[in-house]
Coordinates of C-alpha atoms in Angstrom, one line a residue:
X26 CA 13.4 -5.6 15.8
X27 CA 11.7 -2.2 15.8
X28 CA 8.5 -3.3 14.7
X29 CA 8.5 -6.0 17.4
X30 CA 5.0 -7.4 18.5
X31 CA 3.5 -5.7 15.5
X32 CA 1.4 -7.0 13.8
X33 CA 0.9 -5.3 10.4
X34 CA -0.9 -6.2 7.7
X35 CA -0.5 -5.4 4.7
X36 CA -2.5 -6.1 1.7
X37 CA -1.3 -7.1 -1.8
X38 CA 1.8 -8.3 -1.2
X39 CA 1.7 -11.0 -3.7
X40 CA 5.2 -9.0 -5.5
X41 CA 6.6 -5.4 -5.7
X42 CA 6.2 -2.7 -3.8
X43 CA 3.9 -5.4 -1.8
X44 CA 6.5 -7.9 -1.2
X45 CA 9.2 -5.5 -0.3
X46 CA 7.6 -3.6 2.1
X47 CA 6.2 -7.2 4.4
X48 CA 9.6 -8.1 3.8
X49 CA 10.6 -4.5 5.6
X50 CA 8.7 -4.9 7.8
X51 CA 9.1 -8.7 8.9
X52 CA 12.8 -8.4 9.1
X53 CA 12.5 -5.7 12.4
X54 CA 10.2 -8.1 14.1
X55 CA 7.1 -7.0 13.2
X56 CA 4.1 -10.4 12.9
X57 CA 3.1 -9.9 9.0
X58 CA 0.2 -10.7 7.5
X59 CA 0.2 -11.0 3.9
X60 CA -2.1 -10.9 1.7
X61 CA -2.8 -11.2 -1.8
X62 CA -6.1 -11.8 -4.8
X63 CA -4.4 -14.8 -7.2
X64 CA -1.0 -14.9 -7.2
X65 CA -0.4 -18.0 -5.3
X66 CA 3.3 -18.7 -6.2
X67 CA 3.8 -14.8 -5.7
X68 CA 3.1 -14.3 -2.5
X69 CA 4.1 -18.4 -0.8
X70 CA 7.7 -16.4 -2.3
X71 CA 6.8 -13.7 -0.3
X72 CA 6.6 -15.4 3.1
X73 CA 9.2 -17.1 2.1
X74 CA 11.1 -14.4 2.0
X75 CA 9.5 -13.0 5.4
X76 CA 11.2 -16.4 6.8
X77 CA 14.1 -15.8 5.8
X78 CA 14.3 -12.4 6.4
X79 CA 14.0 -13.7 10.2
X80 CA 10.6 -13.1 10.8
X81 CA 7.1 -14.7 10.4
X82 CA 4.2 -14.0 8.8
X83 CA 0.5 -15.2 7.2
X84 CA -1.0 -15.7 3.7
X85 CA -4.3 -14.5 4.0
X86 CA -6.3 -14.7 -0.4
X87 CA -8.9 -12.2 -0.6
X88 CA -9.7 -9.8 -3.5
X89 CA -10.4 -6.6 -0.9
X90 CA -12.7 -4.3 -4.1
X91 CA -15.2 -6.4 -2.1
X92 CA -16.2 -5.1 1.4
X93 CA -17.9 -8.8 2.2
X94 CA -13.7 -9.5 1.8
X95 CA -12.8 -7.3 3.9
X96 CA -15.4 -8.2 7.1
X97 CA -14.2 -11.4 6.7
X98 CA -9.7 -11.0 5.7
X99 CA -9.7 -8.0 9.5
X100 CA -11.5 -10.9 11.0
X101 CA -9.4 -13.8 9.6
X102 CA -6.3 -11.5 10.6
X103 CA -7.9 -10.7 14.4
X104 CA -8.4 -14.1 14.6
X105 CA -5.8 -15.2 13.7
X106 CA -2.7 -13.1 15.1
X107 CA -4.8 -11.5 18.1
X108 CA -4.2 -8.1 17.3
X109 CA -3.8 -5.8 14.1
X110 CA -1.2 -2.6 14.6
X111 CA -0.5 -1.2 11.0
X112 CA -2.9 -1.6 8.2
X113 CA -0.7 -0.7 4.9
X114 CA -3.6 -0.4 2.1
X115 CA -0.8 -1.7 -0.9
X116 CA -3.2 -2.7 -2.7
X117 CA -3.4 -1.9 -6.4
X118 CA -4.5 -2.2 -10.2
X119 CA -3.3 0.0 -12.6
X120 CA -5.0 0.0 -17.0
X121 CA -2.6 2.9 -19.6
X122 CA -4.3 4.3 -21.5
X123 CA -7.5 6.2 -23.1
X124 CA -10.1 7.2 -20.9
X125 CA -12.9 6.6 -24.0
X126 CA -11.5 3.9 -24.7
X127 CA -12.1 2.1 -20.9
X128 CA -15.2 -0.5 -20.5
X129 CA -17.2 0.8 -17.6
X130 CA -15.5 -2.9 -16.1
X131 CA -11.6 -1.4 -15.7
X132 CA -12.1 2.0 -15.0
X133 CA -14.9 -0.5 -11.4
X134 CA -11.9 -2.5 -11.3
X135 CA -9.9 0.6 -10.3
X136 CA -12.1 2.4 -8.5
X137 CA -12.9 -1.1 -6.3
X138 CA -9.4 -2.5 -5.4
X139 CA -6.9 0.8 -5.9
X140 CA -9.7 3.7 -3.7
X141 CA -13.1 1.5 -2.3
X142 CA -10.7 -1.4 -0.7
X143 CA -8.3 1.0 1.2
X144 CA -11.8 2.2 2.8
X145 CA -13.3 -1.3 3.8
X146 CA -10.4 -2.1 5.2
X147 CA -9.4 1.3 7.4
X148 CA -13.5 1.5 7.9
X149 CA -13.2 -2.0 9.9
X150 CA -9.8 -1.8 11.6
X151 CA -10.8 1.1 12.9
X152 CA -13.0 -0.1 15.3
X153 CA -9.5 -3.1 16.3
X154 CA -8.0 0.7 17.2
X155 CA -9.7 2.3 18.4
X156 CA -9.3 1.3 22.1
X157 CA -5.0 1.0 21.5
X158 CA -4.7 3.4 18.8
X159 CA -3.1 2.4 15.4
X160 CA -1.6 3.2 11.7
X161 CA -2.8 3.5 9.1
X162 CA -0.5 3.5 6.1
X163 CA -2.0 4.0 1.9
X164 CA 0.3 3.2 -0.4
X165 CA -0.7 6.4 -3.3
X166 CA 1.3 8.0 -5.9
X167 CA 2.6 11.3 -7.6
X168 CA -0.2 10.7 -10.0
X169 CA -2.0 11.1 -7.2
X170 CA -1.3 14.5 -7.5
X171 CA -0.7 15.7 -10.8
X172 CA -2.1 13.0 -13.0
X173 CA -1.3 11.2 -15.6
X174 CA -1.9 11.1 -19.5
X175 CA -3.8 7.6 -20.0
X176 CA -4.1 6.7 -16.3
X177 CA -6.3 8.7 -15.5
X178 CA -8.5 6.8 -13.2
X179 CA -5.6 5.6 -11.2
X180 CA -4.4 9.4 -10.8
X181 CA -8.0 9.0 -9.9
X182 CA -8.4 7.2 -7.5
X183 CA -4.5 7.9 -5.9
X184 CA -6.0 11.3 -5.7
X185 CA -9.3 9.9 -4.0
X186 CA -6.1 8.3 -1.4
X187 CA -4.6 11.1 -0.7
X188 CA -7.1 13.3 0.3
X189 CA -9.1 10.5 2.6
X190 CA -5.6 9.6 4.3
X191 CA -5.9 13.5 4.9
X192 CA -9.5 13.4 6.2
X193 CA -9.1 10.4 7.1
X194 CA -6.3 12.2 9.9
X195 CA -8.5 14.4 11.8
X196 CA -11.6 12.1 12.1
X197 CA -9.9 9.7 14.2
X198 CA -6.5 11.5 15.7
X199 CA -8.1 11.6 19.0
X200 CA -8.4 7.8 19.2
X201 CA -4.7 7.6 18.8
X202 CA -4.6 7.0 14.9
X203 CA -2.2 8.0 12.6
X204 CA -3.1 8.2 8.9
X205 CA -0.2 8.6 6.4
X206 CA 0.5 8.2 2.4
X207 CA 2.9 7.3 0.9
X208 CA 4.0 8.8 -2.5
X209 CA 6.6 6.9 -5.1
X210 CA 7.4 8.1 -8.2
X211 CA 8.0 6.0 -11.0
X212 CA 9.5 2.3 -9.2
X213 CA 11.3 -0.4 -11.1
X214 CA 7.7 -2.7 -10.5
X215 CA 6.5 -5.7 -12.8
X216 CA 3.5 -2.5 -13.0
X217 CA 5.3 -0.7 -15.1
X218 CA 6.5 -3.3 -18.0
X219 CA 3.9 -1.6 -20.0
X220 CA 6.5 1.3 -20.9
X221 CA 8.8 -0.2 -23.5
X222 CA 12.5 0.5 -23.2
X223 CA 12.4 3.8 -24.8
X224 CA 9.5 5.1 -22.9
X225 CA 11.9 4.7 -20.1
X226 CA 14.7 6.5 -20.9
X227 CA 12.9 9.0 -21.5
X228 CA 11.1 9.1 -18.0
X229 CA 14.4 8.3 -16.4
X230 CA 15.8 11.6 -18.1
X231 CA 13.1 13.6 -16.4
X232 CA 13.5 12.1 -12.4
X233 CA 16.4 14.5 -11.6
X234 CA 18.9 11.7 -9.7
X235 CA 18.1 9.5 -13.2
X236 CA 16.3 7.3 -12.1
X237 CA 13.3 4.5 -11.1
X238 CA 13.0 3.9 -7.2
X239 CA 12.9 0.5 -5.8
X240 CA 10.2 -1.0 -4.6
X241 CA 13.0 -2.3 -1.3
X242 CA 13.1 2.2 -0.8
X243 CA 9.6 2.8 -1.0
X244 CA 9.6 0.2 1.8
X245 CA 11.7 1.5 4.5
X246 CA 9.1 4.8 4.0
X247 CA 7.1 2.4 5.2
X248 CA 9.1 0.6 8.2
X249 CA 9.6 4.3 8.9
X250 CA 6.0 6.2 9.8
X251 CA 5.2 1.9 11.9
X252 CA 7.4 2.9 14.5
X253 CA 6.5 5.0 17.9
X254 CA 9.5 6.8 16.9
X255 CA 6.8 8.8 14.4
X256 CA 3.9 9.0 16.5
X257 CA 3.3 13.5 15.8
X258 CA 3.0 12.3 12.4
X259 CA -0.6 12.5 10.8
X260 CA -2.3 13.3 7.8
X261 CA 1.1 13.2 5.1
X262 CA 2.0 12.6 2.2
X263 CA 5.5 11.2 1.9
X264 CA 6.5 11.8 -1.4
X265 CA 9.4 9.3 -2.6
X266 CA 10.2 9.7 -5.7
X267 CA 13.2 11.1 -6.7
X268 CA 12.8 14.9 -7.2
X269 CA 10.0 14.2 -10.3
X270 CA 6.9 16.3 -8.8

């Protein structure tokens, strides 16, 4: 129970990596603010799993792609729990296809959700962390380091998130606020359902460990970053990709 007493906001926690993070952190004793945008049933399932694992959580339905919603979300979390110790910027969307075929709306959605949402929430969270310190963890991607064809804007948003992490960590370190990114490789979640079985086999053969990662494996890295034992670790991009990159 090494996270006992901590309040942690996890965005995009209705499924996939976000759900796994919420469950893992709750099992370590943290109180979890479970944010989601649309999937009511998925969010309820996350909360049920949090409780089943001996944790405590509350649901917060907000689309974090605009500043107004982000401000309301932080205010509601602080109003409910009285503080915010850790922000996990996990919410993200993907769009598979050529850049030339993407609409401006699709591009805006990717940038606003994957990058601007994390920026908005971090800006707001910092104001509540400056007195007692805090922790911001951004869920990035290996594509933010090397880029992926047919996922150009997604890659750009994750690359931006990585540099945001490094720059912000320098800006807030004196306030005892740590900022790090976790950059997963190919993880076995719904986001990769766009790949057919043949594509998946090709990808697996390119990964030295010969398999996709699991959401709970990413969650364990996030859990480590939440712990006080790594107080000197900041400004880092931590890859979990089975040796892919």
